[in-house]
mmCIF file of C-alpha atoms and ligand atoms in Angstrom:
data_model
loop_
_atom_site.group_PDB
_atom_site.id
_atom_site.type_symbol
_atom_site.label_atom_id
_atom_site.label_comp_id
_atom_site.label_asym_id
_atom_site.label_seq_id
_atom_site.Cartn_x
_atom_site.Cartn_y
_atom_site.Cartn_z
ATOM 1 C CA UNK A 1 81.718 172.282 112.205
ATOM 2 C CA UNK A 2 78.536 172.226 113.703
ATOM 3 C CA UNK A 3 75.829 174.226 110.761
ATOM 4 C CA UNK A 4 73.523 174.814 113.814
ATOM 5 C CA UNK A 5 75.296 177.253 116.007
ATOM 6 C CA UNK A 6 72.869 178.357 118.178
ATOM 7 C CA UNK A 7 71.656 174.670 118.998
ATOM 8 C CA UNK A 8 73.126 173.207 121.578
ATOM 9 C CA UNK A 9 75.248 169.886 121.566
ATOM 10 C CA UNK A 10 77.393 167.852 123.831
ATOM 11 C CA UNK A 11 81.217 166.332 122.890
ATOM 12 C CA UNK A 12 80.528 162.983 122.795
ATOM 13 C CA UNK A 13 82.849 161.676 119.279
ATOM 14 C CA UNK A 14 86.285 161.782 118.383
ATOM 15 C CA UNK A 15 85.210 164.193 115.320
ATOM 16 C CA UNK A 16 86.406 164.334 112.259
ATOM 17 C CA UNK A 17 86.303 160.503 111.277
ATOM 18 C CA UNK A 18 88.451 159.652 108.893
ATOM 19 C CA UNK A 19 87.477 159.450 105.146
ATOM 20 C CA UNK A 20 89.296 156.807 103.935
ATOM 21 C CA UNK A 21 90.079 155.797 99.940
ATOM 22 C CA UNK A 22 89.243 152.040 99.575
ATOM 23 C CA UNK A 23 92.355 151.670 97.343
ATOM 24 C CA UNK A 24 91.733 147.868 96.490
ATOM 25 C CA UNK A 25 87.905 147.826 96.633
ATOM 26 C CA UNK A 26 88.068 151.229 94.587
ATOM 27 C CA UNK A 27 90.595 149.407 91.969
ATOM 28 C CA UNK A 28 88.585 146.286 92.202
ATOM 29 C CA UNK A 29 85.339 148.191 91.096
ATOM 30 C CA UNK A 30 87.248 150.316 88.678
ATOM 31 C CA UNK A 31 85.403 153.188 90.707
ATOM 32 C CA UNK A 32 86.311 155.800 93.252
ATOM 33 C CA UNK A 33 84.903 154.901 96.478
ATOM 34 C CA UNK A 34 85.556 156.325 99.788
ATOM 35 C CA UNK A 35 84.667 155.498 103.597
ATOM 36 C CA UNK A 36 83.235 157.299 106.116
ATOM 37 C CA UNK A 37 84.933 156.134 109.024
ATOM 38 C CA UNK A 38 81.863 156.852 111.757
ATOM 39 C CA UNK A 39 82.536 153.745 113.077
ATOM 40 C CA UNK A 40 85.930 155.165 114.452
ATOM 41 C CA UNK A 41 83.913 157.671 116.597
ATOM 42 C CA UNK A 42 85.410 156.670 119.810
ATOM 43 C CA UNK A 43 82.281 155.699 121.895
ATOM 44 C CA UNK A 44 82.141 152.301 122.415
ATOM 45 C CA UNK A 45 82.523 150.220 118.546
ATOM 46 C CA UNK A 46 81.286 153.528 116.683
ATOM 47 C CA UNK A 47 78.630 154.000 114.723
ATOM 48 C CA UNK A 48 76.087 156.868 113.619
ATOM 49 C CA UNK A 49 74.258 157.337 116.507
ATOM 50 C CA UNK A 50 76.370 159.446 118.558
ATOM 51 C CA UNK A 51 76.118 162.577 116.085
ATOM 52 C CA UNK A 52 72.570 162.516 116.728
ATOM 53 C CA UNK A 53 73.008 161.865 120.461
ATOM 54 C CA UNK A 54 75.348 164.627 120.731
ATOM 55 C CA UNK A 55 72.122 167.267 119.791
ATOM 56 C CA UNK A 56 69.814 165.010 121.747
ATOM 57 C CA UNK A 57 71.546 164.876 124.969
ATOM 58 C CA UNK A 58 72.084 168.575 124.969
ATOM 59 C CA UNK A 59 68.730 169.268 124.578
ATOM 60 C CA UNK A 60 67.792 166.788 127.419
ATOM 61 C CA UNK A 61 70.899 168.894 129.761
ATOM 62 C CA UNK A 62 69.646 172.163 128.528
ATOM 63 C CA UNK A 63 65.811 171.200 129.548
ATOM 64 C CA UNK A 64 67.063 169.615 132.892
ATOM 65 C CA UNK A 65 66.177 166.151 132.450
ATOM 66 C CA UNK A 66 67.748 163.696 134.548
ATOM 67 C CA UNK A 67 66.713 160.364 133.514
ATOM 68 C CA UNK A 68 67.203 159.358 129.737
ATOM 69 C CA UNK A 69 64.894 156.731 128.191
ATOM 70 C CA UNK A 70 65.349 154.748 124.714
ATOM 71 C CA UNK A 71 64.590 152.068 122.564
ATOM 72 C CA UNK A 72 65.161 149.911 119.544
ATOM 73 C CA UNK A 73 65.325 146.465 118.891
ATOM 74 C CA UNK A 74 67.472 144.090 121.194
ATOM 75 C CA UNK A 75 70.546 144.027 119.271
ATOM 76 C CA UNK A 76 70.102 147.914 118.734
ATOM 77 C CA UNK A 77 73.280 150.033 118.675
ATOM 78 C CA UNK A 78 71.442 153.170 119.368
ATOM 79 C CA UNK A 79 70.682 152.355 122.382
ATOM 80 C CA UNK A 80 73.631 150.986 123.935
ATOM 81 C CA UNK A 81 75.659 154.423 121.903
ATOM 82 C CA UNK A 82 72.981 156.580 123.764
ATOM 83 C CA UNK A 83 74.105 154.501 126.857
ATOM 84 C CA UNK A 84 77.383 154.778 126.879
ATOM 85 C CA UNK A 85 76.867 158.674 126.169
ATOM 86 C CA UNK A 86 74.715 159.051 129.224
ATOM 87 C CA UNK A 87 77.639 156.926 131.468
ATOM 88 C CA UNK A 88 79.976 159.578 130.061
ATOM 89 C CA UNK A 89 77.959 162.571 130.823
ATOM 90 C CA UNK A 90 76.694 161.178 134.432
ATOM 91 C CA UNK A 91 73.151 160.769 133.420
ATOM 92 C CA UNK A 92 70.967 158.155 134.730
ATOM 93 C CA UNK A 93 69.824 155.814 131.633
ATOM 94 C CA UNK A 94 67.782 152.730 130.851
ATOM 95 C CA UNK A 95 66.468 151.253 127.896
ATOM 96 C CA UNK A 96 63.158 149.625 126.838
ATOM 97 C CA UNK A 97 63.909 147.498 123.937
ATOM 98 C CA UNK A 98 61.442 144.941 121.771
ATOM 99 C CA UNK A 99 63.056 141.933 122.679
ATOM 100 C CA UNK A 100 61.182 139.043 121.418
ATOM 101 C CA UNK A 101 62.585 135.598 122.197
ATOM 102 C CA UNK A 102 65.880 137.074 122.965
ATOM 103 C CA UNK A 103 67.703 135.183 125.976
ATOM 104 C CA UNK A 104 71.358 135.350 125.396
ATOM 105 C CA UNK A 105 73.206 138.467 126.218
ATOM 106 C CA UNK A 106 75.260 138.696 123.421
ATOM 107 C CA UNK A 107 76.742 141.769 121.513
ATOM 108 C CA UNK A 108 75.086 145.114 122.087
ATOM 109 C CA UNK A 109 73.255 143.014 125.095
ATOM 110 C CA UNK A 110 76.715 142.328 126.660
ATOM 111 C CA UNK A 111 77.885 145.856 126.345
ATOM 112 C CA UNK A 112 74.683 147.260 127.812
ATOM 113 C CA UNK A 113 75.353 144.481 130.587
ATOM 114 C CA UNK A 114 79.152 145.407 131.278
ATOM 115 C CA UNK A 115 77.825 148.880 132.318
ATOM 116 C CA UNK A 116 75.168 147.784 134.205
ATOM 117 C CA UNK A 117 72.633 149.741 132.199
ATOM 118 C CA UNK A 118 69.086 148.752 133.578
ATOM 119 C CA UNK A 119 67.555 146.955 130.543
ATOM 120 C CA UNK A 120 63.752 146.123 130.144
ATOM 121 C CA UNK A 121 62.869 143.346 127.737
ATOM 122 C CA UNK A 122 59.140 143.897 125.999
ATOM 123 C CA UNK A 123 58.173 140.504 124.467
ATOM 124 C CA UNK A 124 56.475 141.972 121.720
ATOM 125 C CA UNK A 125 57.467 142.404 118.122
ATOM 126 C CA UNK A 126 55.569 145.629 118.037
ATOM 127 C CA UNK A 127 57.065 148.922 119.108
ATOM 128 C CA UNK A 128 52.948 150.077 120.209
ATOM 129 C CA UNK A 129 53.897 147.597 123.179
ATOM 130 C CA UNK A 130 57.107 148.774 123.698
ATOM 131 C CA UNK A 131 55.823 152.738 124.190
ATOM 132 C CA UNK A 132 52.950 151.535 126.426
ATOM 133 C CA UNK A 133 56.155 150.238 128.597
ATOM 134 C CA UNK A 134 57.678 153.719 128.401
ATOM 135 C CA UNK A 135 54.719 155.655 128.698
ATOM 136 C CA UNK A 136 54.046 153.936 131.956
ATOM 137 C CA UNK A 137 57.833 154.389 132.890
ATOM 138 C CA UNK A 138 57.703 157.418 132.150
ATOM 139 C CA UNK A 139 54.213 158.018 134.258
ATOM 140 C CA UNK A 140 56.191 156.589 137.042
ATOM 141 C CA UNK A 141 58.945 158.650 137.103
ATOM 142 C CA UNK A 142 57.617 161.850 136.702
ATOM 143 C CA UNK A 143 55.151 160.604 139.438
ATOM 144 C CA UNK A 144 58.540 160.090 142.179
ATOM 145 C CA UNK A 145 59.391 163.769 140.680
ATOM 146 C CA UNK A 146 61.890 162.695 137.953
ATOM 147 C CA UNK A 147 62.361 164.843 134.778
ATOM 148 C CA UNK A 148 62.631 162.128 132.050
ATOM 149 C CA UNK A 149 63.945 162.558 128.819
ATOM 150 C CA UNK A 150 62.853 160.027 125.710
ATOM 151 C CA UNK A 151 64.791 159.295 122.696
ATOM 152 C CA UNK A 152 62.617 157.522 120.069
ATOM 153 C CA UNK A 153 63.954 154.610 118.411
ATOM 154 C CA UNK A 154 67.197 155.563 116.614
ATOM 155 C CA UNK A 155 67.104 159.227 117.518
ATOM 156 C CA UNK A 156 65.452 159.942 114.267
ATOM 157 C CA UNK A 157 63.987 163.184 114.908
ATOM 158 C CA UNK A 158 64.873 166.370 113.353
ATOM 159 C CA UNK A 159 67.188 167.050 115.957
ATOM 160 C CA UNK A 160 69.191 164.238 115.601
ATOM 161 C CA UNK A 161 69.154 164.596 112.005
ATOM 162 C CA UNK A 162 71.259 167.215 112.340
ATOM 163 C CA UNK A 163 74.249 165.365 113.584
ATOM 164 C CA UNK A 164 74.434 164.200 109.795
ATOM 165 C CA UNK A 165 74.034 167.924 108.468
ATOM 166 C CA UNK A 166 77.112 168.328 110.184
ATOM 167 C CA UNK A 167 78.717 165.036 109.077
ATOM 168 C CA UNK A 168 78.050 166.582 104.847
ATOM 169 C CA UNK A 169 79.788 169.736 105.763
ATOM 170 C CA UNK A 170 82.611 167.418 107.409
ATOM 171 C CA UNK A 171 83.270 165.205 104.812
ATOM 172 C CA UNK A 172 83.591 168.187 102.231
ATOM 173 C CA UNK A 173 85.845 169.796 104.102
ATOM 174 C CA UNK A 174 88.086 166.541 104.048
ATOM 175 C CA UNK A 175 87.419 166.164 100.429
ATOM 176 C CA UNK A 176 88.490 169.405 99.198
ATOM 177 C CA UNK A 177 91.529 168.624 101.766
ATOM 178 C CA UNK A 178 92.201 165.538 99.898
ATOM 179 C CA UNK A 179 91.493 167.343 96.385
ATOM 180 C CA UNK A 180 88.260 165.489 95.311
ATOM 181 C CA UNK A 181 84.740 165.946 95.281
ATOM 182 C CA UNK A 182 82.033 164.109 96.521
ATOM 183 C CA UNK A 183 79.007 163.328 93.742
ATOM 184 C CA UNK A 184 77.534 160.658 95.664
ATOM 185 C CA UNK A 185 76.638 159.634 99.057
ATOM 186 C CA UNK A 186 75.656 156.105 99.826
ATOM 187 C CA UNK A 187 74.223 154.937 103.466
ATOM 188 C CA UNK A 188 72.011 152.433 105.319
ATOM 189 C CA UNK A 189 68.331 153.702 106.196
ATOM 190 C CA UNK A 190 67.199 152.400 109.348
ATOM 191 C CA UNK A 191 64.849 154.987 111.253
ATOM 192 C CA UNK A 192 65.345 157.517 108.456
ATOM 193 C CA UNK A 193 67.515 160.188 110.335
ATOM 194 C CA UNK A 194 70.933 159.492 109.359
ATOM 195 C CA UNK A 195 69.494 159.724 105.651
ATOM 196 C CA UNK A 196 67.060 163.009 106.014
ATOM 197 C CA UNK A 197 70.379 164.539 107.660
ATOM 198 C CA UNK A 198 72.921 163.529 104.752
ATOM 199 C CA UNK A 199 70.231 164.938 102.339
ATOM 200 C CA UNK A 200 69.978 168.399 104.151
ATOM 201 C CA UNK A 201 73.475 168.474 104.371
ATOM 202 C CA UNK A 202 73.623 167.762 100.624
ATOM 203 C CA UNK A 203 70.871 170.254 99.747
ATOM 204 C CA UNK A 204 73.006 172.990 101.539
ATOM 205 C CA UNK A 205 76.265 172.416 100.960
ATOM 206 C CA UNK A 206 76.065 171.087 97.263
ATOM 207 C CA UNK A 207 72.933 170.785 95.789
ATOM 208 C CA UNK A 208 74.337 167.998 93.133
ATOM 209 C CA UNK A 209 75.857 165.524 95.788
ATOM 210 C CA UNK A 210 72.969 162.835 95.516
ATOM 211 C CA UNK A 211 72.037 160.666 97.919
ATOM 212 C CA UNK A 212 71.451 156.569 98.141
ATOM 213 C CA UNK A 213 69.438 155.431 101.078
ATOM 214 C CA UNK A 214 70.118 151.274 101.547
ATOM 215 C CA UNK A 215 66.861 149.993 103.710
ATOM 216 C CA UNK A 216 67.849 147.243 105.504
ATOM 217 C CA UNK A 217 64.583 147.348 107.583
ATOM 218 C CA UNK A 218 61.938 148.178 105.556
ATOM 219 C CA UNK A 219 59.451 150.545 107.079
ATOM 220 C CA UNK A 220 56.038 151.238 105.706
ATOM 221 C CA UNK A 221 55.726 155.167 104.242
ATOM 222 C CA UNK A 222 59.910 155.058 104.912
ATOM 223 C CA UNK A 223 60.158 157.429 101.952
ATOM 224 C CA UNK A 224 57.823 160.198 103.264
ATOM 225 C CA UNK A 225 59.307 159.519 106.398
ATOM 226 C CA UNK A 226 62.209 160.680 105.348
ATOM 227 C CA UNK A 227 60.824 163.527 102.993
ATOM 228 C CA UNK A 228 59.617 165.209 106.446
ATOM 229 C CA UNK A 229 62.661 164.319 108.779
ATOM 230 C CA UNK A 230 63.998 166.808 106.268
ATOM 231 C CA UNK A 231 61.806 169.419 106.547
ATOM 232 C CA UNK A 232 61.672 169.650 109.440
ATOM 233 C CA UNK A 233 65.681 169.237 110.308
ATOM 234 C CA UNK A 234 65.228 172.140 107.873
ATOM 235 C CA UNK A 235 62.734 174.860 109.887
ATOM 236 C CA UNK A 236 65.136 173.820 113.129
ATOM 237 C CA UNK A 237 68.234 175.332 111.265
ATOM 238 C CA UNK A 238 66.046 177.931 109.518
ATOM 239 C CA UNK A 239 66.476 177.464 106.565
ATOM 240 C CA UNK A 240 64.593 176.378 102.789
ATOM 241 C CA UNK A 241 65.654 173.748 100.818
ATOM 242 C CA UNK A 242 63.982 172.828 97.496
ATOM 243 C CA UNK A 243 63.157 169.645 98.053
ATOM 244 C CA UNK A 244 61.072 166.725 96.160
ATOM 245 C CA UNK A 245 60.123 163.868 97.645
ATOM 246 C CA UNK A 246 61.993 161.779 94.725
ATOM 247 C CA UNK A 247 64.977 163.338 96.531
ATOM 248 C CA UNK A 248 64.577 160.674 98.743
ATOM 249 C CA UNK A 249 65.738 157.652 97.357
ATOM 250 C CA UNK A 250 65.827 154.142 98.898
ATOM 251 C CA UNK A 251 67.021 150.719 97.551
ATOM 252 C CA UNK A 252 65.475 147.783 99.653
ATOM 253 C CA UNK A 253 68.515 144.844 100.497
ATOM 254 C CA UNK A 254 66.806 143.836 103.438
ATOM 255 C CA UNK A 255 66.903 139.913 101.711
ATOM 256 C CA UNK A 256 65.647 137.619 104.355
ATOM 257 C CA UNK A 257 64.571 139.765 107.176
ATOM 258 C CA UNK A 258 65.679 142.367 109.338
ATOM 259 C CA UNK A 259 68.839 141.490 111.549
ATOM 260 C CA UNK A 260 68.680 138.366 109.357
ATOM 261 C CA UNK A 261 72.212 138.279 107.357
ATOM 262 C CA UNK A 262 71.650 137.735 103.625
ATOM 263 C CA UNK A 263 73.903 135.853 101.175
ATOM 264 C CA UNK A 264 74.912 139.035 99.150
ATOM 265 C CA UNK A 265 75.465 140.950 102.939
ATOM 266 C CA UNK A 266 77.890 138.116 103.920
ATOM 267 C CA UNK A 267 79.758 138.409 101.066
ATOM 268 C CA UNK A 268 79.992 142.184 101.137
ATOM 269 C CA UNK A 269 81.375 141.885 104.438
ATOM 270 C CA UNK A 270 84.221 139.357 103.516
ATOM 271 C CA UNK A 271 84.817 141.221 100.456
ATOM 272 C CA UNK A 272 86.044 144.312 102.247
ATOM 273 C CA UNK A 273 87.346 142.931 105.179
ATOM 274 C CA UNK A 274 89.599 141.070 103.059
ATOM 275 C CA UNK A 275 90.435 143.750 100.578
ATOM 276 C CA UNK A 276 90.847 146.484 102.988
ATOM 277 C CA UNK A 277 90.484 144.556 106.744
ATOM 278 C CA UNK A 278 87.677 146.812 107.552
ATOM 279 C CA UNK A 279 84.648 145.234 109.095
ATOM 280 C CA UNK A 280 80.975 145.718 108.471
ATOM 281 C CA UNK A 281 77.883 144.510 110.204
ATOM 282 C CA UNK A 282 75.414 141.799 109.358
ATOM 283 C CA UNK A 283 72.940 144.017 110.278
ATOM 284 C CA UNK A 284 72.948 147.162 108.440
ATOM 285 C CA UNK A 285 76.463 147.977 106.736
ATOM 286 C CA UNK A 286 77.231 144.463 105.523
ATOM 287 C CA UNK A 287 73.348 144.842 103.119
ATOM 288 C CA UNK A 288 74.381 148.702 102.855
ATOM 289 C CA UNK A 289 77.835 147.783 100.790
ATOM 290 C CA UNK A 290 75.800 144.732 98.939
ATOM 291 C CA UNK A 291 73.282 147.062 97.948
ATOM 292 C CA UNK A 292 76.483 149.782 96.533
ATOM 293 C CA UNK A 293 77.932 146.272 94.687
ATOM 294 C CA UNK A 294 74.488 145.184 92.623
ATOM 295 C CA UNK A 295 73.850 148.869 92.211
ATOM 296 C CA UNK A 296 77.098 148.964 90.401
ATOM 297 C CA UNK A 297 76.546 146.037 88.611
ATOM 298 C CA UNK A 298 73.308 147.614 87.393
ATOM 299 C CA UNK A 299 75.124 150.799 85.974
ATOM 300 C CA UNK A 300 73.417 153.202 88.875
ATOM 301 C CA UNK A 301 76.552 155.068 89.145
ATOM 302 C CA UNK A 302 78.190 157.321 86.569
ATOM 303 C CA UNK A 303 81.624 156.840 85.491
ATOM 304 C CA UNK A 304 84.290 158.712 87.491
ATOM 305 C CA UNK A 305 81.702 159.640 90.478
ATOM 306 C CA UNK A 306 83.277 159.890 93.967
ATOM 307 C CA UNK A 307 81.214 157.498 95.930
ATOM 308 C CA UNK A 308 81.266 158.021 99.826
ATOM 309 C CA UNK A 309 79.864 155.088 101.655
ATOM 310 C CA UNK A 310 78.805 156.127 105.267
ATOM 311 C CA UNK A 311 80.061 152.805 107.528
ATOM 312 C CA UNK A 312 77.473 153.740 110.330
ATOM 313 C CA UNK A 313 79.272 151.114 112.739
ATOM 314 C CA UNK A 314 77.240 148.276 114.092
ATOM 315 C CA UNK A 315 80.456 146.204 114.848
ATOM 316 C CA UNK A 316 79.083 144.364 118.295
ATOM 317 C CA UNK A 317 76.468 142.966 116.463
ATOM 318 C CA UNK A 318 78.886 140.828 114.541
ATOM 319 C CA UNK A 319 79.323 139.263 117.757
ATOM 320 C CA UNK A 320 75.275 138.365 118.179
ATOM 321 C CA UNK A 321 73.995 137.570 114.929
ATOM 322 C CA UNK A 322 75.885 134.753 113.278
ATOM 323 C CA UNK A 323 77.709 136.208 109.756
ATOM 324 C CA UNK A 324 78.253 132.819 108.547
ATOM 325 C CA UNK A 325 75.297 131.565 108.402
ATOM 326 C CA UNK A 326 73.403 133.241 106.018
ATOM 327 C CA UNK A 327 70.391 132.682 104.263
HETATM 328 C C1 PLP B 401 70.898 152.777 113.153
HETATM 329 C C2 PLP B 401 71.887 152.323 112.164
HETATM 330 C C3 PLP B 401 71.748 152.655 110.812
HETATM 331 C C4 PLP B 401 70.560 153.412 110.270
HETATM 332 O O1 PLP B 401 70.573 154.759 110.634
HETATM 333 P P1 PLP B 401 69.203 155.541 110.788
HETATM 334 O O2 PLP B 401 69.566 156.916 111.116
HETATM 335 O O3 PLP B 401 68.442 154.855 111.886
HETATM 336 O O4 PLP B 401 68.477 155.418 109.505
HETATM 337 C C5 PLP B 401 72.736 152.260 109.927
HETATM 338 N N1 PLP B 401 73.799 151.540 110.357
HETATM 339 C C6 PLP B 401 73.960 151.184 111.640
HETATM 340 C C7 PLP B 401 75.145 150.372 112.009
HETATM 341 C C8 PLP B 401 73.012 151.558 112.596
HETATM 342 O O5 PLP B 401 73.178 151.201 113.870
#
């Protein structure tokens, strides 16, 4: 199912994820709402980051590199997913994160610790420290004749972005399998890839799915961001899409802070956990089905759409940052 077929990826997921009716949330809502299971991917809790890694750790096996280097914040699931991946495909990994104040190794930080992934903490809250760290890594490595390999935070380049080209075509397979259409895609925007690659996969497959981008970390310029991710996911597949940069659209429920659980995220997560005993993150998912409930509220949707919401995993974190006590 792969729309790129001359770019190269590795097997890293247990595709396709299921895509899942929320019967009593749906009835609940009075709407049609479905779940992307990509937290069921099979490498380690889940998540979205291991369609993305399975382009990006081809391309670093296809250009020989032998050391794999990434990032993201200390309770990032990226990183320990692109961990994980590299354990599986023997490939010598360590991460760089922007770990400010962090002491306890909890969550992700546990996971990354059970496989003894080499972890460097930068005590910064800005990601220009934590590249001068890689950079010099990097420096370093190549110096002792290493052939390094970086992932930028999230994997949100245009080849990553086309793990969720792939996941569009996916999901409409299952649909027509299951005798619906999708109108509507709804998903957390963190570094922008999952989103440019659900709106590419839109564009191509059915230019009147729409997309909802939930920020949950809001990022200055996120929209153009996005707008190019896009693009340029685009010119890798070679192909044009019409696109506008209105296409892009983002609804901030960050609340209180990044990583910082908010009172409507909590109760997201409890709602469908109880409904349905599936369980979102504090961190993204939890704000990304909060933001899907107010939107709702607000009349966003149309009556009878077929709403997919992406669950993009996150589960460890659930462990780290404390779901009851939000602000
Ligand atoms: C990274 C992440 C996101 C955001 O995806 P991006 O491609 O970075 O925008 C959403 N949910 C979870 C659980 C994540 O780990």
């Amino acid at each position: 199912m792969s729309v790129g077929k001359n770019i190269p990826k590795v097997s890293l997921g247990l595709y396709p994820t299921p895509l899942q009716k929320a019967e009593r949330f749906s009835a609940g809502l009075q709407r049609k709402i479905w779940i992307k299971r990509d937290d069921l991917c099979g490498v380690v809790l889940g998540g979205n980051k291991v369609r993305k890694l399975e382009y990006l750790l081809a391309d670093a096996l296809e250009n020989g590199c032998d050391y794999i280097i990434t990032t993201g914040a200390a309770q990032s699931n990226h990183a320990t997913l692109a961990a994980a991946s590299c354990r599986r495909l023997g490939l010598e990994v360590e991460l760089i994160l922007k770990g400010r104040g962090v002491t306890e190794p909890l969550g992700n930080l546990l996971l990354d610790e059970l496989m003894n992934v080499p972890v460097t903490m930068v005590d910064s809250d800005d990601y220009r420290d934590v590249y001068a760290a890689i950079d010099k890594k990097i420096g370093e490595l190549e110096a002792a004749g290493r052939k390094p390999y970086l992932i930028p935070v999230g994997g949100s380049v245009p080849l990553g972005a086309l793990g969720y080209v792939d996941c569009v075509s996916e999901m409409a397979a299952q649909a027509e399998a299951q005798g619906f259409k999708i109108d509507h895609i709804v998903a957390c925007s963190g570094s922008g890839g999952t989103h440019a690659g659900l709106l590419l996969g839109g564009k191509l497959m059915n230019p009147d799915i729409k997309v909802t981008g939930i920020v949950a970390s809001p990022e200055k310029d996120f929209q153009k961001t996005i707008f190019d991710l896009t693009l340029a996911a685009a010119d890798l597949l070679g192909v044009t899409v019409p696109l506008a940069i209105d296409d892009v659209v983002l609804k901030d429920y960050t609340g209180p802070g990044y990583a910082q659980m908010s009172k409507a995220g909590l109760a997201a997560i409890k709602r469908l956990a109880s409904e349905e005993g599936i369980f979102l993150d504090p961190v993204y998912t939890g704000k990304g089905l909060a933001g899907l409930l107010d939107l709702n509220e607000q009349g966003y949707f149309q009556p009878g759409e077929n709403i997919v919401f992406i669950h993009s995993g996150g589960a460890p974190a659930i462990f780290a940052v404390p779901a009851n006590a939000a602000d």
